mmCIF file of C-alpha atoms in Angstrom:
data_model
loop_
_atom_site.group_PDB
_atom_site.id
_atom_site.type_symbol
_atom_site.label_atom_id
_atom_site.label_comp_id
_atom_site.label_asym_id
_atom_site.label_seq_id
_atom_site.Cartn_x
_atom_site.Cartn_y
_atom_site.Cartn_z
ATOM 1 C CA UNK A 1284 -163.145 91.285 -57.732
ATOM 2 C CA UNK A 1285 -166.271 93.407 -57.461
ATOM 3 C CA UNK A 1286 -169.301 91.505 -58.695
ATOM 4 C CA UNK A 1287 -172.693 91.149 -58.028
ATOM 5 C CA UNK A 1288 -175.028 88.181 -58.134
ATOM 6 C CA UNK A 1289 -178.108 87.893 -59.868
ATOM 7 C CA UNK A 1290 -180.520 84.438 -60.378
ATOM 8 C CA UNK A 1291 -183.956 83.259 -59.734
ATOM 9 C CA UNK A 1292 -185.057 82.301 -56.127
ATOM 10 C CA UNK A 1293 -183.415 78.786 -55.422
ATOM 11 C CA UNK A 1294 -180.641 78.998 -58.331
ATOM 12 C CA UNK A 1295 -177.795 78.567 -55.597
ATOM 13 C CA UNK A 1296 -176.449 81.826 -55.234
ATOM 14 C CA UNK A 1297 -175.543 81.454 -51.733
ATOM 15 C CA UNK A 1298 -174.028 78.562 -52.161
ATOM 16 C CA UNK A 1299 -171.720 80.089 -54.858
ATOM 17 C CA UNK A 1300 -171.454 83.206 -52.856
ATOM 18 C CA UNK A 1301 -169.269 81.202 -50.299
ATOM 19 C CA UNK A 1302 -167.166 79.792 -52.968
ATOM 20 C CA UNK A 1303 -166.469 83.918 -54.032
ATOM 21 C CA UNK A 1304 -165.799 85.185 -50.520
ATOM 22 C CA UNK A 1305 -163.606 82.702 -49.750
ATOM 23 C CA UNK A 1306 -161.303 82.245 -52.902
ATOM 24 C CA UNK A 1307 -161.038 86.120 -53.458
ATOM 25 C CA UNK A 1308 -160.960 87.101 -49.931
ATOM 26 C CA UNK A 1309 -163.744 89.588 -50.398
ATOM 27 C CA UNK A 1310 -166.981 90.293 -47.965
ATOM 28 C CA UNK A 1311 -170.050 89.106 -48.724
ATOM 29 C CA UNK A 1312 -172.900 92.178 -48.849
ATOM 30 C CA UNK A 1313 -176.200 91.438 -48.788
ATOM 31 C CA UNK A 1314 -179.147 93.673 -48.981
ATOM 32 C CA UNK A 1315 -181.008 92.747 -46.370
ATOM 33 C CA UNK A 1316 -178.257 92.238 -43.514
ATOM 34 C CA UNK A 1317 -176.665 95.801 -44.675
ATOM 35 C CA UNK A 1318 -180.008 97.253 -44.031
ATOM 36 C CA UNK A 1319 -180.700 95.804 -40.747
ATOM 37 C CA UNK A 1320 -177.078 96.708 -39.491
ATOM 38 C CA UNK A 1321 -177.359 100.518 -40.906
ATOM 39 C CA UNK A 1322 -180.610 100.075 -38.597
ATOM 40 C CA UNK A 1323 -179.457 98.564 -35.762
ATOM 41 C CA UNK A 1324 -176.772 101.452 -35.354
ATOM 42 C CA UNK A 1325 -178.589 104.401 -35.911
ATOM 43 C CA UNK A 1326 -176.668 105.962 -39.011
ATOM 44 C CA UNK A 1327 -178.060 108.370 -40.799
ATOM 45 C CA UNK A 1328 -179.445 106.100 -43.727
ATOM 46 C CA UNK A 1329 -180.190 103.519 -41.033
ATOM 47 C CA UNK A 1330 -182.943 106.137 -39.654
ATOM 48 C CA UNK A 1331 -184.214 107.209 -42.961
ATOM 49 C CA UNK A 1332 -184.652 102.971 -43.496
ATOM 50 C CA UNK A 1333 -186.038 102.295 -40.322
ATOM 51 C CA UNK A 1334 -188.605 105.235 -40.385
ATOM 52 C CA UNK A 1335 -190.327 103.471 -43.961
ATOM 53 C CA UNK A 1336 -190.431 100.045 -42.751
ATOM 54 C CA UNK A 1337 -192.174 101.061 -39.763
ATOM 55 C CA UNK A 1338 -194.594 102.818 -41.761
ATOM 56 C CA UNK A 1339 -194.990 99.558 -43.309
ATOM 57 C CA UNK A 1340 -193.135 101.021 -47.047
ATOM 58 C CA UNK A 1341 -190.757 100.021 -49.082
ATOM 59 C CA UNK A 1342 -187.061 101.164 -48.083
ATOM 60 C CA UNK A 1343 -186.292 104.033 -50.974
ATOM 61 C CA UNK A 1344 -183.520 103.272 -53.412
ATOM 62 C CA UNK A 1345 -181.591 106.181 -52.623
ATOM 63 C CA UNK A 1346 -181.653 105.082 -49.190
ATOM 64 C CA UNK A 1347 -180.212 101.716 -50.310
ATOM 65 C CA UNK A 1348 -177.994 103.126 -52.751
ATOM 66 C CA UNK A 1349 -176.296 105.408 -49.961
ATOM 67 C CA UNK A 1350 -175.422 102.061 -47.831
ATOM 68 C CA UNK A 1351 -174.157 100.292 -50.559
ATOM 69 C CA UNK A 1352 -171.824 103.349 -51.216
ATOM 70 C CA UNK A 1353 -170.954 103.427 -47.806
ATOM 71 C CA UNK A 1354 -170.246 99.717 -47.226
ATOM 72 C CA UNK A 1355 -167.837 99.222 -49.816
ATOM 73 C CA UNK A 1356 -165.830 101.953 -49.198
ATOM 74 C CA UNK A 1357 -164.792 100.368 -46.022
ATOM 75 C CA UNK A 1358 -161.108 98.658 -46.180
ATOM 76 C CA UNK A 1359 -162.433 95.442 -45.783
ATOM 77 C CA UNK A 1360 -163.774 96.275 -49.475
ATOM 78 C CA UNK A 1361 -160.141 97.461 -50.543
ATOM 79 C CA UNK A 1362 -160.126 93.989 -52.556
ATOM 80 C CA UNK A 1363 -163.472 94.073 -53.874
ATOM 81 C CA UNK A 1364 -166.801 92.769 -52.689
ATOM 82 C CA UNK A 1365 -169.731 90.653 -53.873
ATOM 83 C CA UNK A 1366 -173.525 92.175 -53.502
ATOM 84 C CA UNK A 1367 -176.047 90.165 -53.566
ATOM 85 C CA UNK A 1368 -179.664 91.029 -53.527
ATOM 86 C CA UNK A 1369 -179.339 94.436 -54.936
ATOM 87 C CA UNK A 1370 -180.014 95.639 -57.453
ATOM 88 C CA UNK A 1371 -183.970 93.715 -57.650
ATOM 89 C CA UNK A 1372 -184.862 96.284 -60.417
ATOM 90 C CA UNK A 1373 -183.803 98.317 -63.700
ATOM 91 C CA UNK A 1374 -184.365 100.920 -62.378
ATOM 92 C CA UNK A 1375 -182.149 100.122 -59.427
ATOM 93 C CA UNK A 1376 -179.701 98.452 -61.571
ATOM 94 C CA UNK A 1377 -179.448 102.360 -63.454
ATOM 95 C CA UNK A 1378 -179.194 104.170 -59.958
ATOM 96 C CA UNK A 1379 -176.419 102.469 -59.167
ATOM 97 C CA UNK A 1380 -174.581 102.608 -61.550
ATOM 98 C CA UNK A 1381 -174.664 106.377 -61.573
ATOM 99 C CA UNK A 1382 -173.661 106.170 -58.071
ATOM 100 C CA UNK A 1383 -170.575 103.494 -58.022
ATOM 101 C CA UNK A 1384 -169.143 105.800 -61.152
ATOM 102 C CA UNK A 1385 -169.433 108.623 -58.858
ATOM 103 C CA UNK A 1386 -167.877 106.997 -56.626
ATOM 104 C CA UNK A 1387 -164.941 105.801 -58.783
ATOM 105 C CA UNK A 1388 -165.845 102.109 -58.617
ATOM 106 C CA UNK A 1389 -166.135 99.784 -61.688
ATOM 107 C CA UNK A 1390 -167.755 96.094 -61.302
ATOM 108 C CA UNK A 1391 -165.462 93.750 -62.514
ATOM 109 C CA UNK A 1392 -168.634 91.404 -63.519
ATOM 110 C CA UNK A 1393 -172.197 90.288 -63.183
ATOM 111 C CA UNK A 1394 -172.633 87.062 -62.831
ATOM 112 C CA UNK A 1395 -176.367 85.756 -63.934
ATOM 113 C CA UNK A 1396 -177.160 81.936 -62.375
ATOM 114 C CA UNK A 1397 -179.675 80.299 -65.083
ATOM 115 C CA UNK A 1398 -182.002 77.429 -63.887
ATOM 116 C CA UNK A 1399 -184.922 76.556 -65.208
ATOM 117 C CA UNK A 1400 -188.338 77.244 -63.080
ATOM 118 C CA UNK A 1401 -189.248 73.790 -63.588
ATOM 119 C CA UNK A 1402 -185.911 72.990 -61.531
ATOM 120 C CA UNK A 1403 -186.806 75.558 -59.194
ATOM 121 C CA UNK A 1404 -189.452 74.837 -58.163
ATOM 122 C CA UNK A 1405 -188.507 70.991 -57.684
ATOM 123 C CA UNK A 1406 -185.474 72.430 -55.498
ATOM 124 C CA UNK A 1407 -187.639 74.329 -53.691
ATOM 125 C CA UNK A 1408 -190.581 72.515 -52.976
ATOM 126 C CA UNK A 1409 -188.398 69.783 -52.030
ATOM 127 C CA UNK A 1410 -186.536 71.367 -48.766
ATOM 128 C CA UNK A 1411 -187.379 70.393 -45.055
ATOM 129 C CA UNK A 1412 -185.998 71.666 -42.130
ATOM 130 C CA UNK A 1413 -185.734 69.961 -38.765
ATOM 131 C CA UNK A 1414 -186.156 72.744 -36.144
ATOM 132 C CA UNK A 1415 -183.879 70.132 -33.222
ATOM 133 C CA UNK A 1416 -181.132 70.176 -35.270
ATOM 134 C CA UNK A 1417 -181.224 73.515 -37.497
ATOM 135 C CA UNK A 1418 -180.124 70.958 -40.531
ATOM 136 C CA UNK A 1419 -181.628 71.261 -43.960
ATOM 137 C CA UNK A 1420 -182.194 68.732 -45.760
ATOM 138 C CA UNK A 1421 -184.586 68.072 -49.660
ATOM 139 C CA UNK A 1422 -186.543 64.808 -50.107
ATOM 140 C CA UNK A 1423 -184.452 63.501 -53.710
ATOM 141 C CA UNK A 1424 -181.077 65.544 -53.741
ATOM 142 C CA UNK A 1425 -179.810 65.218 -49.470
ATOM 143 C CA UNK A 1426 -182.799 62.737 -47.873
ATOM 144 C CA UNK A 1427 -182.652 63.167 -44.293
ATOM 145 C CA UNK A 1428 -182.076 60.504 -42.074
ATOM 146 C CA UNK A 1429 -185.104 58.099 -41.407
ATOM 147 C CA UNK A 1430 -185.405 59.253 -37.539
ATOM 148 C CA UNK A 1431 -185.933 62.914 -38.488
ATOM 149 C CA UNK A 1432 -188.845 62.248 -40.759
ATOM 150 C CA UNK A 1433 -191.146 62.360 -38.823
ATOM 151 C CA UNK A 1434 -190.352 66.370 -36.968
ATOM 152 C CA UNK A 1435 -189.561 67.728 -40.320
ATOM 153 C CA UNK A 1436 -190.835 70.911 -41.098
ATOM 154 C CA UNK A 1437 -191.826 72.238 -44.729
ATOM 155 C CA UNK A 1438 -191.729 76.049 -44.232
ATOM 156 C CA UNK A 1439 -194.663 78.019 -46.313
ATOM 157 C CA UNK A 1440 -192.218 80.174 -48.227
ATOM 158 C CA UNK A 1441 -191.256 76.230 -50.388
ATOM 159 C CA UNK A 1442 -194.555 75.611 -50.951
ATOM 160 C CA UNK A 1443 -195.005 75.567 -54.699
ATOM 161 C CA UNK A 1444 -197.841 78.434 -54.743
ATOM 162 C CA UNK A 1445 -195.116 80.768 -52.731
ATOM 163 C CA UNK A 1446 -192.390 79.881 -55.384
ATOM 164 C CA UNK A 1447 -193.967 80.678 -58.155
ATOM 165 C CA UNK A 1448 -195.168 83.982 -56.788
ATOM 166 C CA UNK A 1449 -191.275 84.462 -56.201
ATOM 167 C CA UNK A 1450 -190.281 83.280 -59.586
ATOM 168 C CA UNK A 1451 -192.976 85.411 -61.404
ATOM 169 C CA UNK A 1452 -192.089 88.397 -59.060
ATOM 170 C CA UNK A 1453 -188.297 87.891 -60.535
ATOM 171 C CA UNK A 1454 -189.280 87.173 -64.344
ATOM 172 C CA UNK A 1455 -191.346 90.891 -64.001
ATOM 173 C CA UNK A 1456 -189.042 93.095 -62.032
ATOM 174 C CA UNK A 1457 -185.504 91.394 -61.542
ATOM 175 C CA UNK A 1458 -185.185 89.813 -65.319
ATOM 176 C CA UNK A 1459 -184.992 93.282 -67.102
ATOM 177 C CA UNK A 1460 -181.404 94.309 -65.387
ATOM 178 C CA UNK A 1461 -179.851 91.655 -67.414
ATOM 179 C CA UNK A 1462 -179.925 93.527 -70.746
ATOM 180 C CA UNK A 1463 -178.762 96.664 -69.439
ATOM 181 C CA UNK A 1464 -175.950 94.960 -67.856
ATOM 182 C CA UNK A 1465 -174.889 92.884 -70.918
ATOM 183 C CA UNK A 1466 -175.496 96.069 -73.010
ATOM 184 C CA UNK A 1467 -171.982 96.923 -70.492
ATOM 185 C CA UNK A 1468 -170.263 94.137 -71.376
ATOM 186 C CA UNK A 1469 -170.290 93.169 -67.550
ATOM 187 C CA UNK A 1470 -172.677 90.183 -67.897
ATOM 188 C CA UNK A 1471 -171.327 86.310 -66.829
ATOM 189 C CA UNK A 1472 -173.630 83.669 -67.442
ATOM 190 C CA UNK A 1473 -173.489 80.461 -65.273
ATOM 191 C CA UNK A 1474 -175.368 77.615 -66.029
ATOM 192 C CA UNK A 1475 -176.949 76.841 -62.372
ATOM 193 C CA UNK A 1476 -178.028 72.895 -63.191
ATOM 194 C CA UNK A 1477 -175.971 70.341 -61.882
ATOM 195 C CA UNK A 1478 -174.237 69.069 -58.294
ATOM 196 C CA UNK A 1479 -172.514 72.339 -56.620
ATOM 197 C CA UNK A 1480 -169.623 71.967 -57.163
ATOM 198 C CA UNK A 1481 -170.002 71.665 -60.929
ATOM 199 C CA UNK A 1482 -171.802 74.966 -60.951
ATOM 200 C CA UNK A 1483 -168.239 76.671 -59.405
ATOM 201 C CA UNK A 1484 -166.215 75.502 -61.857
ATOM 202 C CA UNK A 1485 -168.284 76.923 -64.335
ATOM 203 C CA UNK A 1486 -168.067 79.694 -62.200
ATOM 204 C CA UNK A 1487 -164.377 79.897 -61.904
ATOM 205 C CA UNK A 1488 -163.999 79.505 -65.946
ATOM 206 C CA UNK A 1489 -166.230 82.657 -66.653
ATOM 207 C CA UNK A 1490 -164.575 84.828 -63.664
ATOM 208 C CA UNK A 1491 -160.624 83.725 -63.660
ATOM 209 C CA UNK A 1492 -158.562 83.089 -61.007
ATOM 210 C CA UNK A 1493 -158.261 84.790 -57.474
ATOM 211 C CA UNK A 1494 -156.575 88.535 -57.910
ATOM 212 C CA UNK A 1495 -156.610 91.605 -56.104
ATOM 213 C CA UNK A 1496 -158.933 94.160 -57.300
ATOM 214 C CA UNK A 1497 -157.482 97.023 -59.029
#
């Protein structure tokens, strides 16, 4: 199964990443933690990635296209993979593509998580974090317990201004790679609204059962 994962902020892809990795026996990729490994030992892309960031740019999509190339081509990929986080734009979305067909990979699917923002941003806002205990907890959908109330932290990132900064951000840049990839015939809508574990099994019915990729 090689898919990728694409949703607002908050729709509960990581949630539903862990219910992929684990049922197809593939390895989670994400963007961000393939970057700062490529970084952390030395490859050749990992310099190229580290050199921009430190000069405070953006890391270039070829460099990011080059470590996603890499990464799956390791065996643990031999089943397939899940990326998440990449691609962010159409542009992106078009890059790769020339590059996995060069490659002689096909995506088995794109799965797209809908939620509304106005569910988003409830979700969102909602989350507090108790820094003793690591555990996260949201004020309606998991209350925490009554003697962590009062140490709870609400990080800056859920406050409502930051998420809607996020969710614009994805409705101007990340929104447009879902018509090219339905144009493919690769796109897999999920309806993101509901308790988790009614979101996988809408999951499950729009990507089959557990098989080895081919």
């Amino acid at each position: 199964m090689r898919t990728i994962l694409i949703g607002p902020p908050g729709a509960g892809k990581g949630t539903q990443a862990q219910y992929i990795v684990s049922t197809h026996g593939i390895p989670h990729i994400s963007s961000g933690d393939m970057l700062r490994e490529a970084v952390r030992n030395g490859t050749e892309l990992g310099k190229k990635a580290d050199a921009a960031m430190k000069r405070g740019d953006l890391v270039p999509d070829d460099v990011v296209i080059g470590m996603v190339i890499e990464r799956i081509q390791r065996p643990d990929c031999a089943r397939g993979f899940l990326l998440d986080g990449f691609p962010r734009t159409r542009p992106q979305a078009e890059a790769l593509d020339v590059a996995l067909a060069a490659a002689g990979v096909a995506l088995d699917a794109v799965v797209l998580f809908e939620v509304p923002d106005s569910l988003i941003v409830e979700r969102v806002t909602g989350r507090r974090s108790d820094p003793d205990t690591g555990a996260i907890y949201h004020l309606k959908f998991n209350p925490p317990p009554p003697d962590a109330v009062a140490r709870l932290v609400h990080r800056s990132d859920d406050f409502e201004a930051a998420v809607t900064a996020r969710l614009d951000k994805y409705h101007r840049e990340t929104a447009p790679i879902v018509p090219f990839y339905e144009a493919k015939g690769l796109l897999k809508r999920v309806d993101g609204v509901g308790a988790p574990d009614e979101v996988t099994a809408r999951l499950l019915a729009v990507l089959g059962p557990a098989r080895a990729a081919g």
